[in-house]
Amino acid sequence: LWVANVLKEERMKKEMLVIGYGNQGSVWAKNLRDSGWQVKVSGRSSADGGKGIQQAARDGFKTVEPTELYLCEDQNIAILLPDEQTEDFAEKYLNTQKRKKKNTFYFAHAFAITFKKFSYLAEDDIVLVAPKGWGAKLRENFKKGGGLFGVLAVEEDKSQKAWSKAMAVAEGLGLCRVGTVNATFDQETHADLLSEQAVLCGPVPFLVDKCFRFLLSKGIPAEMALQECVRELQIVVDLINERGLEQTLKGASLAARYGGLKAATFLINEKELNNNLEQLWQNITDGSFAKDLDQEKEKGYPELTQWFERYQEHPVDQQL
Ligand SMILES: NC(=O)c1ccc[n+]([C@@H]2O[C@H](COP(=O)([O-])OP(=O)(O)OC[C@H]3O[C@@H](n4cnc5c(N)ncnc54)[C@H](OP(=O)(O)O)[C@@H]3O)[C@@H](O)[C@H]2O)c1
């Protein structure tokens, strides 16, 4: 009701130009359209090999060539490009030297603003609506009447309506059905990068890979190893989510609890972990990680390619 009042009060245009039609862009476009917004899509032009813009046209969206972006005025524009590509794209197509007209820019992750990869006009509003999870999950939940939790922030509020705009977009995406929290751009960038690096995209896949392959090497059938390392992980995560850590561990058998807590004392060196977390946090907050990512990009991602090798055509994937 509050959002409905805000929309009415502000008479906000429910129109969005989505730039980038990938994991997030395609979902923003579809969820907003289903919520009654008028959506157009732009991105890498077909001439430059862009596939997203062609897919968007097939999905029934009006598309806008990137060369026309200078002409936009007073539009809601969602920048949903890969973070490491945003600067080049913005420099080429949204350059503030040529773009004289004010707009409201929305981001799904605060990275580009925190690390100054996106320059904007003094008159622009800069808004964060960050769904906490994969685009595909947001779409799947949205279609069932749900959504995902969202982090909202405002970096520039020249119109004095930026928070209302953030809420309206969060509502259209389905985030308000789950919940939102207000934060700053820097907080979202730092927390998001830390959780990706320290939990979600580093240690968790690594441990699954290691334990799964280890069980196979000991003659355990693959279907069984899948249950132990993947399906049960899902159950544990769901339980932590629903009941918390204490009740999840209490719900395990005493042998499981004793064995697991004992193994953690020697599998993980807590002192080293604390130091490494501090190091990760420092690299993220002082901009070293963003510089490192730029250098890796310039070299053509040699390290990423090497580290990713162990996950390609993974035996876990063949069991699903
Ligand atoms: N992955 C997620 O679900 C997720 C979750 C939360 C927040 N986010 C945030 O959402 C934003 C978008 O991430 P994403 O995962 O959706 O990106 P993505 O799927 O990797 O790519 C999005 C679009 O960017 C285009 N693109 C790729 N390289 C480009 C380039 N060099 N120049 C111009 N366009 C290029 C692609 O166009 P083509 O199709 O033409 O190649 C694609 O349509 C990021 O800020 C990210 O941090 C993502």
Tab-separated table of C-alpha atoms and ligand atoms in Angstrom:
chain	number	residue	atom	x	y	z
A	1	LEU	CA	0.000	0.000	0.000
A	2	TRP	CA	2.858	2.324	0.901
A	3	VAL	CA	4.482	1.712	-2.476
A	4	ALA	CA	1.168	2.247	-4.255
A	5	ASN	CA	0.825	5.585	-2.458
A	6	VAL	CA	4.380	6.541	-3.362
A	7	LEU	CA	3.763	5.715	-7.010
A	8	LYS	CA	0.561	7.734	-6.985
A	9	GLU	CA	2.095	10.643	-5.116
A	10	GLU	CA	5.205	10.858	-7.244
A	11	ARG	CA	3.385	10.000	-10.462
A	12	MET	CA	6.492	8.061	-11.334
A	13	LYS	CA	6.667	6.945	-14.919
A	14	LYS	CA	6.537	3.167	-14.907
A	15	GLU	CA	8.951	3.018	-17.833
A	16	MET	CA	12.355	1.386	-17.828
A	17	LEU	CA	15.141	1.132	-20.372
A	18	VAL	CA	17.129	-1.989	-19.509
A	19	ILE	CA	20.716	-2.033	-20.776
A	20	GLY	CA	22.093	-5.578	-20.980
A	21	TYR	CA	19.880	-8.625	-21.424
A	22	GLY	CA	21.709	-11.341	-19.513
A	23	ASN	CA	21.213	-12.977	-16.099
A	24	GLN	CA	19.728	-9.868	-14.468
A	25	GLY	CA	18.699	-7.754	-17.461
A	26	SER	CA	16.377	-10.363	-18.958
A	27	VAL	CA	14.733	-10.892	-15.550
A	28	TRP	CA	14.363	-7.174	-14.766
A	29	ALA	CA	12.769	-6.691	-18.190
A	30	LYS	CA	10.318	-9.585	-17.768
A	31	ASN	CA	9.388	-8.982	-14.111
A	32	LEU	CA	8.865	-5.259	-14.647
A	33	ARG	CA	6.773	-5.930	-17.764
A	34	ASP	CA	4.665	-8.433	-15.822
A	35	SER	CA	4.246	-5.759	-13.117
A	36	GLY	CA	2.805	-3.315	-15.631
A	37	TRP	CA	5.918	-1.372	-16.608
A	38	GLN	CA	6.712	-0.354	-20.180
A	39	VAL	CA	10.139	-1.833	-20.865
A	40	LYS	CA	12.634	-1.244	-23.656
A	41	VAL	CA	15.954	-3.045	-23.970
A	42	SER	CA	19.383	-1.906	-25.149
A	43	GLY	CA	22.867	-3.393	-24.907
A	44	ARG	CA	25.668	-4.517	-27.128
A	45	SER	CA	24.458	-3.819	-30.674
A	46	SER	CA	23.863	-6.685	-33.068
A	47	ALA	CA	26.639	-5.210	-35.247
A	48	ASP	CA	29.109	-5.768	-32.367
A	49	GLY	CA	27.941	-9.381	-31.953
A	50	GLY	CA	25.344	-8.609	-29.276
A	51	LYS	CA	23.051	-11.563	-28.663
A	52	GLY	CA	21.006	-10.200	-25.755
A	53	ILE	CA	19.418	-7.416	-27.766
A	54	GLN	CA	18.290	-9.928	-30.403
A	55	GLN	CA	16.862	-12.239	-27.747
A	56	ALA	CA	15.026	-9.289	-26.192
A	57	ALA	CA	13.392	-8.552	-29.559
A	58	ARG	CA	12.353	-12.218	-29.837
A	59	ASP	CA	10.899	-11.946	-26.297
A	60	GLY	CA	8.687	-9.127	-27.526
A	61	PHE	CA	10.585	-6.081	-26.212
A	62	LYS	CA	11.216	-2.885	-28.165
A	63	THR	CA	14.972	-2.502	-28.564
A	64	VAL	CA	17.106	0.634	-28.670
A	65	GLU	CA	20.484	0.788	-30.407
A	66	PRO	CA	23.253	1.900	-27.992
A	67	THR	CA	24.136	4.791	-30.297
A	68	GLU	CA	20.742	6.335	-29.454
A	69	LEU	CA	21.406	6.420	-25.710
A	70	TYR	CA	22.816	9.969	-25.796
A	71	LEU	CA	19.367	11.175	-26.706
A	72	CYS	CA	17.654	9.829	-23.584
A	73	GLU	CA	16.178	12.323	-21.155
A	74	ASP	CA	14.339	11.842	-17.880
A	75	GLN	CA	14.334	8.106	-18.319
A	76	ASN	CA	14.741	5.272	-15.887
A	77	ILE	CA	17.784	3.367	-17.144
A	78	ALA	CA	18.942	0.094	-15.582
A	79	ILE	CA	22.621	-0.662	-16.218
A	80	LEU	CA	22.742	-4.467	-16.170
A	81	LEU	CA	26.041	-5.158	-17.891
A	82	PRO	CA	28.835	-7.300	-16.439
A	83	ASP	CA	30.569	-5.097	-13.832
A	84	GLU	CA	33.938	-5.301	-15.554
A	85	GLN	CA	32.397	-4.163	-18.892
A	86	THR	CA	30.318	-1.250	-17.594
A	87	GLU	CA	33.089	1.371	-17.799
A	88	ASP	CA	33.939	0.712	-21.480
A	89	PHE	CA	30.277	0.626	-22.507
A	90	ALA	CA	29.398	3.778	-20.545
A	91	GLU	CA	32.435	5.613	-21.911
A	92	LYS	CA	31.404	4.735	-25.454
A	93	TYR	CA	27.632	5.220	-25.293
A	94	LEU	CA	26.751	7.286	-22.197
A	95	ASN	CA	29.750	9.589	-22.068
A	96	THR	CA	28.886	12.658	-19.998
A	97	GLN	CA	30.737	14.933	-22.464
A	98	LYS	CA	28.147	14.092	-25.106
A	99	ARG	CA	25.154	13.138	-22.936
A	100	LYS	CA	23.714	16.435	-21.745
A	101	LYS	CA	20.378	15.204	-20.455
A	102	LYS	CA	19.536	14.015	-16.968
A	103	ASN	CA	18.292	10.515	-16.194
A	104	THR	CA	17.876	8.085	-13.315
A	105	PHE	CA	20.339	5.197	-13.401
A	106	TYR	CA	19.632	1.937	-11.566
A	107	PHE	CA	22.173	-0.748	-10.742
A	108	ALA	CA	21.757	-4.338	-9.517
A	109	HIS	CA	25.169	-4.255	-7.846
A	110	ALA	CA	26.974	-1.186	-6.500
A	111	PHE	CA	30.415	-2.151	-7.897
A	112	ALA	CA	30.515	0.335	-10.808
A	113	ILE	CA	29.689	3.298	-8.558
A	114	THR	CA	31.883	2.317	-5.596
A	115	PHE	CA	34.905	1.869	-7.883
A	116	LYS	CA	34.076	4.920	-10.026
A	117	LYS	CA	33.565	2.973	-13.244
A	118	PHE	CA	30.508	4.985	-14.231
A	119	SER	CA	30.561	8.753	-14.555
A	120	TYR	CA	27.300	10.651	-14.423
A	121	LEU	CA	25.919	14.159	-14.704
A	122	ALA	CA	25.381	16.323	-11.633
A	123	GLU	CA	21.627	16.211	-12.371
A	124	ASP	CA	21.319	12.397	-12.513
A	125	ASP	CA	19.822	10.223	-9.782
A	126	ILE	CA	21.874	7.110	-8.967
A	127	VAL	CA	19.927	4.252	-7.394
A	128	LEU	CA	20.722	0.712	-6.302
A	129	VAL	CA	18.161	-2.092	-6.371
A	130	ALA	CA	20.204	-5.209	-5.691
A	131	PRO	CA	18.409	-8.554	-5.666
A	132	LYS	CA	20.296	-10.918	-3.369
A	133	GLY	CA	20.568	-13.910	-5.641
A	134	TRP	CA	20.801	-15.204	-9.176
A	135	GLY	CA	18.532	-13.692	-11.838
A	136	ALA	CA	17.068	-17.087	-12.739
A	137	LYS	CA	15.997	-17.619	-9.119
A	138	LEU	CA	14.380	-14.185	-8.985
A	139	ARG	CA	12.350	-14.983	-12.094
A	140	GLU	CA	11.380	-18.454	-10.873
A	141	ASN	CA	10.231	-17.101	-7.489
A	142	PHE	CA	8.468	-14.119	-9.087
A	143	LYS	CA	6.369	-16.415	-11.287
A	144	LYS	CA	5.257	-18.271	-8.136
A	145	GLY	CA	4.238	-15.021	-6.439
A	146	GLY	CA	7.523	-14.475	-4.556
A	147	GLY	CA	10.819	-12.763	-5.259
A	148	LEU	CA	14.176	-12.335	-3.549
A	149	PHE	CA	15.445	-10.155	-0.725
A	150	GLY	CA	16.800	-6.801	-1.959
A	151	VAL	CA	19.311	-4.171	-0.854
A	152	LEU	CA	18.380	-0.591	-1.762
A	153	ALA	CA	20.649	2.453	-1.767
A	154	VAL	CA	20.799	5.957	-3.180
A	155	GLU	CA	24.077	7.587	-4.188
A	156	GLU	CA	22.614	10.742	-5.778
A	157	ASP	CA	19.163	12.138	-5.122
A	158	LYS	CA	18.906	15.292	-7.225
A	159	SER	CA	15.168	14.779	-7.795
A	160	GLN	CA	14.490	14.193	-4.070
A	161	LYS	CA	12.522	11.147	-5.244
A	162	ALA	CA	15.308	8.609	-5.560
A	163	TRP	CA	14.206	6.460	-2.590
A	164	SER	CA	10.649	6.280	-3.950
A	165	LYS	CA	12.071	5.253	-7.316
A	166	ALA	CA	14.135	2.513	-5.644
A	167	MET	CA	11.045	1.192	-3.829
A	168	ALA	CA	8.940	1.268	-6.999
A	169	VAL	CA	11.495	-0.782	-8.939
A	170	ALA	CA	11.970	-3.174	-6.007
A	171	GLU	CA	8.200	-3.640	-5.953
A	172	GLY	CA	8.087	-4.281	-9.723
A	173	LEU	CA	10.871	-6.867	-9.503
A	174	GLY	CA	9.188	-8.749	-6.651
A	175	LEU	CA	11.748	-7.852	-3.958
A	176	CYS	CA	9.180	-6.232	-1.650
A	177	ARG	CA	7.310	-9.549	-1.482
A	178	VAL	CA	10.299	-10.905	0.471
A	179	GLY	CA	11.851	-7.832	2.096
A	180	THR	CA	14.341	-5.024	1.521
A	181	VAL	CA	16.943	-3.203	3.572
A	182	ASN	CA	18.307	0.294	3.025
A	183	ALA	CA	22.110	0.574	2.873
A	184	THR	CA	24.823	2.529	1.063
A	185	PHE	CA	26.421	1.702	-2.285
A	186	ASP	CA	29.760	0.984	-0.584
A	187	GLN	CA	28.204	-1.353	1.983
A	188	GLU	CA	26.522	-3.380	-0.746
A	189	THR	CA	29.691	-3.637	-2.852
A	190	HIS	CA	31.885	-4.620	0.077
A	191	ALA	CA	29.497	-7.150	1.650
A	192	ASP	CA	28.593	-8.692	-1.707
A	193	LEU	CA	32.224	-9.175	-2.761
A	194	LEU	CA	33.214	-10.549	0.623
A	195	SER	CA	30.425	-13.137	0.711
A	196	GLU	CA	31.154	-14.205	-2.894
A	197	GLN	CA	34.844	-14.592	-2.138
A	198	ALA	CA	34.706	-16.036	1.373
A	199	VAL	CA	31.629	-18.284	1.056
A	200	LEU	CA	29.550	-18.561	-2.101
A	201	CYS	CA	31.798	-18.730	-5.152
A	202	GLY	CA	35.091	-19.796	-3.519
A	203	PRO	CA	35.039	-22.194	-0.560
A	204	VAL	CA	31.586	-23.786	-1.097
A	205	PRO	CA	32.106	-24.969	-4.722
A	206	PHE	CA	35.711	-25.897	-3.848
A	207	LEU	CA	34.642	-28.102	-0.921
A	208	VAL	CA	31.863	-29.736	-2.931
A	209	ASP	CA	34.325	-30.492	-5.751
A	210	LYS	CA	36.989	-31.820	-3.354
A	211	CYS	CA	34.712	-34.044	-1.242
A	212	PHE	CA	32.777	-35.387	-4.221
A	213	ARG	CA	35.927	-36.393	-6.112
A	214	PHE	CA	37.455	-37.768	-2.886
A	215	LEU	CA	34.454	-40.058	-2.284
A	216	LEU	CA	34.605	-41.261	-5.909
A	217	SER	CA	38.327	-42.040	-5.452
A	218	LYS	CA	37.374	-44.256	-2.483
A	219	GLY	CA	34.939	-46.284	-4.599
A	220	ILE	CA	31.710	-44.592	-3.464
A	221	PRO	CA	29.095	-44.627	-6.302
A	222	ALA	CA	28.558	-41.218	-7.887
A	223	GLU	CA	24.799	-41.130	-7.094
A	224	MET	CA	25.639	-41.663	-3.436
A	225	ALA	CA	28.401	-39.037	-3.409
A	226	LEU	CA	25.923	-36.600	-4.957
A	227	GLN	CA	23.488	-37.144	-2.066
A	228	GLU	CA	26.237	-36.667	0.543
A	229	CYS	CA	27.917	-33.587	-0.938
A	230	VAL	CA	25.171	-31.760	-2.823
A	231	ARG	CA	21.629	-32.764	-1.898
A	232	GLU	CA	22.370	-32.791	1.840
A	233	LEU	CA	24.131	-29.436	1.548
A	234	GLN	CA	20.857	-28.078	0.186
A	235	ILE	CA	19.006	-29.482	3.219
A	236	VAL	CA	21.517	-27.940	5.643
A	237	VAL	CA	21.316	-24.534	3.955
A	238	ASP	CA	17.499	-24.636	4.003
A	239	LEU	CA	17.550	-25.574	7.694
A	240	ILE	CA	20.001	-22.772	8.592
A	241	ASN	CA	17.712	-20.394	6.726
A	242	GLU	CA	14.586	-21.615	8.499
A	243	ARG	CA	15.819	-22.471	12.008
A	244	GLY	CA	19.289	-20.970	12.436
A	245	LEU	CA	22.679	-22.530	13.140
A	246	GLU	CA	21.994	-23.755	16.680
A	247	GLN	CA	18.832	-25.701	15.814
A	248	THR	CA	20.358	-27.064	12.587
A	249	LEU	CA	23.303	-28.508	14.497
A	250	LYS	CA	21.007	-29.758	17.283
A	251	GLY	CA	18.910	-31.503	14.634
A	252	ALA	CA	21.929	-33.486	13.413
A	253	SER	CA	22.795	-36.738	15.216
A	254	LEU	CA	25.253	-36.426	18.087
A	255	ALA	CA	27.890	-38.315	16.078
A	256	ALA	CA	27.406	-35.914	13.137
A	257	ARG	CA	27.621	-32.881	15.407
A	258	TYR	CA	30.687	-34.149	17.321
A	259	GLY	CA	32.486	-35.323	14.174
A	260	GLY	CA	31.728	-32.188	12.204
A	261	LEU	CA	32.710	-29.716	14.916
A	262	LYS	CA	35.915	-31.663	15.615
A	263	ALA	CA	36.853	-31.832	11.897
A	264	ALA	CA	36.299	-28.070	11.561
A	265	THR	CA	38.991	-27.485	14.213
A	266	PHE	CA	41.678	-29.060	12.030
A	267	LEU	CA	40.285	-28.639	8.472
A	268	ILE	CA	40.094	-24.879	9.058
A	269	ASN	CA	42.819	-22.984	10.896
A	270	GLU	CA	40.722	-20.259	12.552
A	271	LYS	CA	43.626	-17.875	13.113
A	272	GLU	CA	44.663	-18.099	9.466
A	273	LEU	CA	41.042	-17.748	8.400
A	274	ASN	CA	40.673	-14.558	10.469
A	275	ASN	CA	43.834	-13.094	8.925
A	276	ASN	CA	42.717	-14.078	5.433
A	277	LEU	CA	39.271	-12.531	5.954
A	278	GLU	CA	40.949	-9.281	7.051
A	279	GLN	CA	43.145	-9.424	3.926
A	280	LEU	CA	40.152	-10.029	1.636
A	281	TRP	CA	38.256	-7.151	3.291
A	282	GLN	CA	41.213	-4.815	2.868
A	283	ASN	CA	41.670	-5.730	-0.809
A	284	ILE	CA	37.975	-5.164	-1.440
A	285	THR	CA	37.625	-1.879	0.459
A	286	ASP	CA	40.867	-0.229	-0.707
A	287	GLY	CA	40.120	-0.979	-4.387
A	288	SER	CA	42.973	-3.515	-4.877
A	289	PHE	CA	40.542	-6.263	-5.873
A	290	ALA	CA	38.902	-4.012	-8.516
A	291	LYS	CA	42.375	-3.170	-9.925
A	292	ASP	CA	43.328	-6.837	-9.896
A	293	LEU	CA	40.145	-7.665	-11.853
A	294	ASP	CA	40.995	-4.958	-14.433
A	295	GLN	CA	44.501	-6.376	-14.893
A	296	GLU	CA	43.146	-9.917	-15.247
A	297	LYS	CA	40.703	-8.626	-17.896
A	298	GLU	CA	43.524	-6.890	-19.834
A	299	LYS	CA	45.503	-10.151	-19.911
A	300	GLY	CA	42.483	-12.096	-21.229
A	301	TYR	CA	41.579	-13.818	-17.911
A	302	PRO	CA	44.436	-16.392	-17.705
A	303	GLU	CA	44.041	-17.102	-13.975
A	304	LEU	CA	40.260	-17.282	-14.081
A	305	THR	CA	40.514	-19.776	-16.963
A	306	GLN	CA	43.009	-21.900	-15.037
A	307	TRP	CA	41.003	-21.927	-11.764
A	308	PHE	CA	37.738	-22.609	-13.564
A	309	GLU	CA	39.134	-25.677	-15.341
A	310	ARG	CA	38.369	-28.036	-12.434
A	311	TYR	CA	34.648	-27.183	-12.663
A	312	GLN	CA	34.246	-27.759	-16.387
A	313	GLU	CA	32.252	-30.868	-17.383
A	314	HIS	CA	32.199	-31.640	-13.683
A	315	PRO	CA	31.216	-35.176	-12.555
A	316	VAL	CA	28.652	-33.595	-10.169
A	317	ASP	CA	26.911	-31.972	-13.142
A	318	GLN	CA	26.659	-35.311	-14.933
A	319	GLN	CA	24.656	-36.732	-11.995
A	320	LEU	CA	21.974	-34.044	-11.923
B	1	LIG	N1	24.315	-12.885	-12.225
B	1	LIG	C1	23.293	-12.503	-11.440
B	1	LIG	O1	22.257	-13.106	-11.389
B	1	LIG	C2	23.421	-11.237	-10.633
B	1	LIG	C3	22.870	-11.155	-9.339
B	1	LIG	C4	22.857	-9.914	-8.668
B	1	LIG	C5	23.417	-8.795	-9.292
B	1	LIG	N2	23.992	-8.932	-10.533
B	1	LIG	C6	24.529	-7.736	-11.157
B	1	LIG	O2	23.789	-7.490	-12.346
B	1	LIG	C7	24.620	-6.844	-13.309
B	1	LIG	C8	24.580	-7.631	-14.607
B	1	LIG	O3	25.186	-8.909	-14.402
B	1	LIG	P1	24.740	-10.176	-15.249
B	1	LIG	O4	25.242	-11.390	-14.522
B	1	LIG	O5	23.302	-10.076	-15.566
B	1	LIG	O6	25.589	-9.962	-16.568
B	1	LIG	P2	25.715	-10.961	-17.826
B	1	LIG	O7	24.554	-11.907	-17.846
B	1	LIG	O8	27.078	-11.564	-17.837
B	1	LIG	O9	25.665	-9.978	-19.074
B	1	LIG	C9	24.619	-9.061	-19.269
B	1	LIG	C10	24.637	-8.484	-20.643
B	1	LIG	O10	25.835	-7.749	-20.853
B	1	LIG	C11	26.183	-7.825	-22.210
B	1	LIG	N3	27.637	-7.710	-22.405
B	1	LIG	C12	28.596	-8.601	-22.101
B	1	LIG	N4	29.801	-8.130	-22.400
B	1	LIG	C13	29.584	-6.912	-22.930
B	1	LIG	C14	30.435	-5.916	-23.470
B	1	LIG	N5	31.759	-6.094	-23.532
B	1	LIG	N6	29.863	-4.775	-23.928
B	1	LIG	C15	28.520	-4.613	-23.882
B	1	LIG	N7	27.672	-5.525	-23.399
B	1	LIG	C16	28.206	-6.651	-22.939
B	1	LIG	C17	25.701	-9.168	-22.674
B	1	LIG	O11	25.323	-8.935	-24.016
B	1	LIG	P3	25.274	-10.070	-25.134
B	1	LIG	O12	24.113	-10.931	-24.760
B	1	LIG	O13	25.074	-9.345	-26.368
B	1	LIG	O14	26.570	-10.815	-25.069
B	1	LIG	C18	24.533	-9.499	-21.767
B	1	LIG	O15	23.299	-9.302	-22.396
B	1	LIG	C19	26.000	-6.762	-12.673
B	1	LIG	O16	26.106	-5.512	-12.052
B	1	LIG	C20	25.969	-7.861	-11.628
B	1	LIG	O17	26.862	-7.654	-10.550
B	1	LIG	C21	24.008	-10.109	-11.204
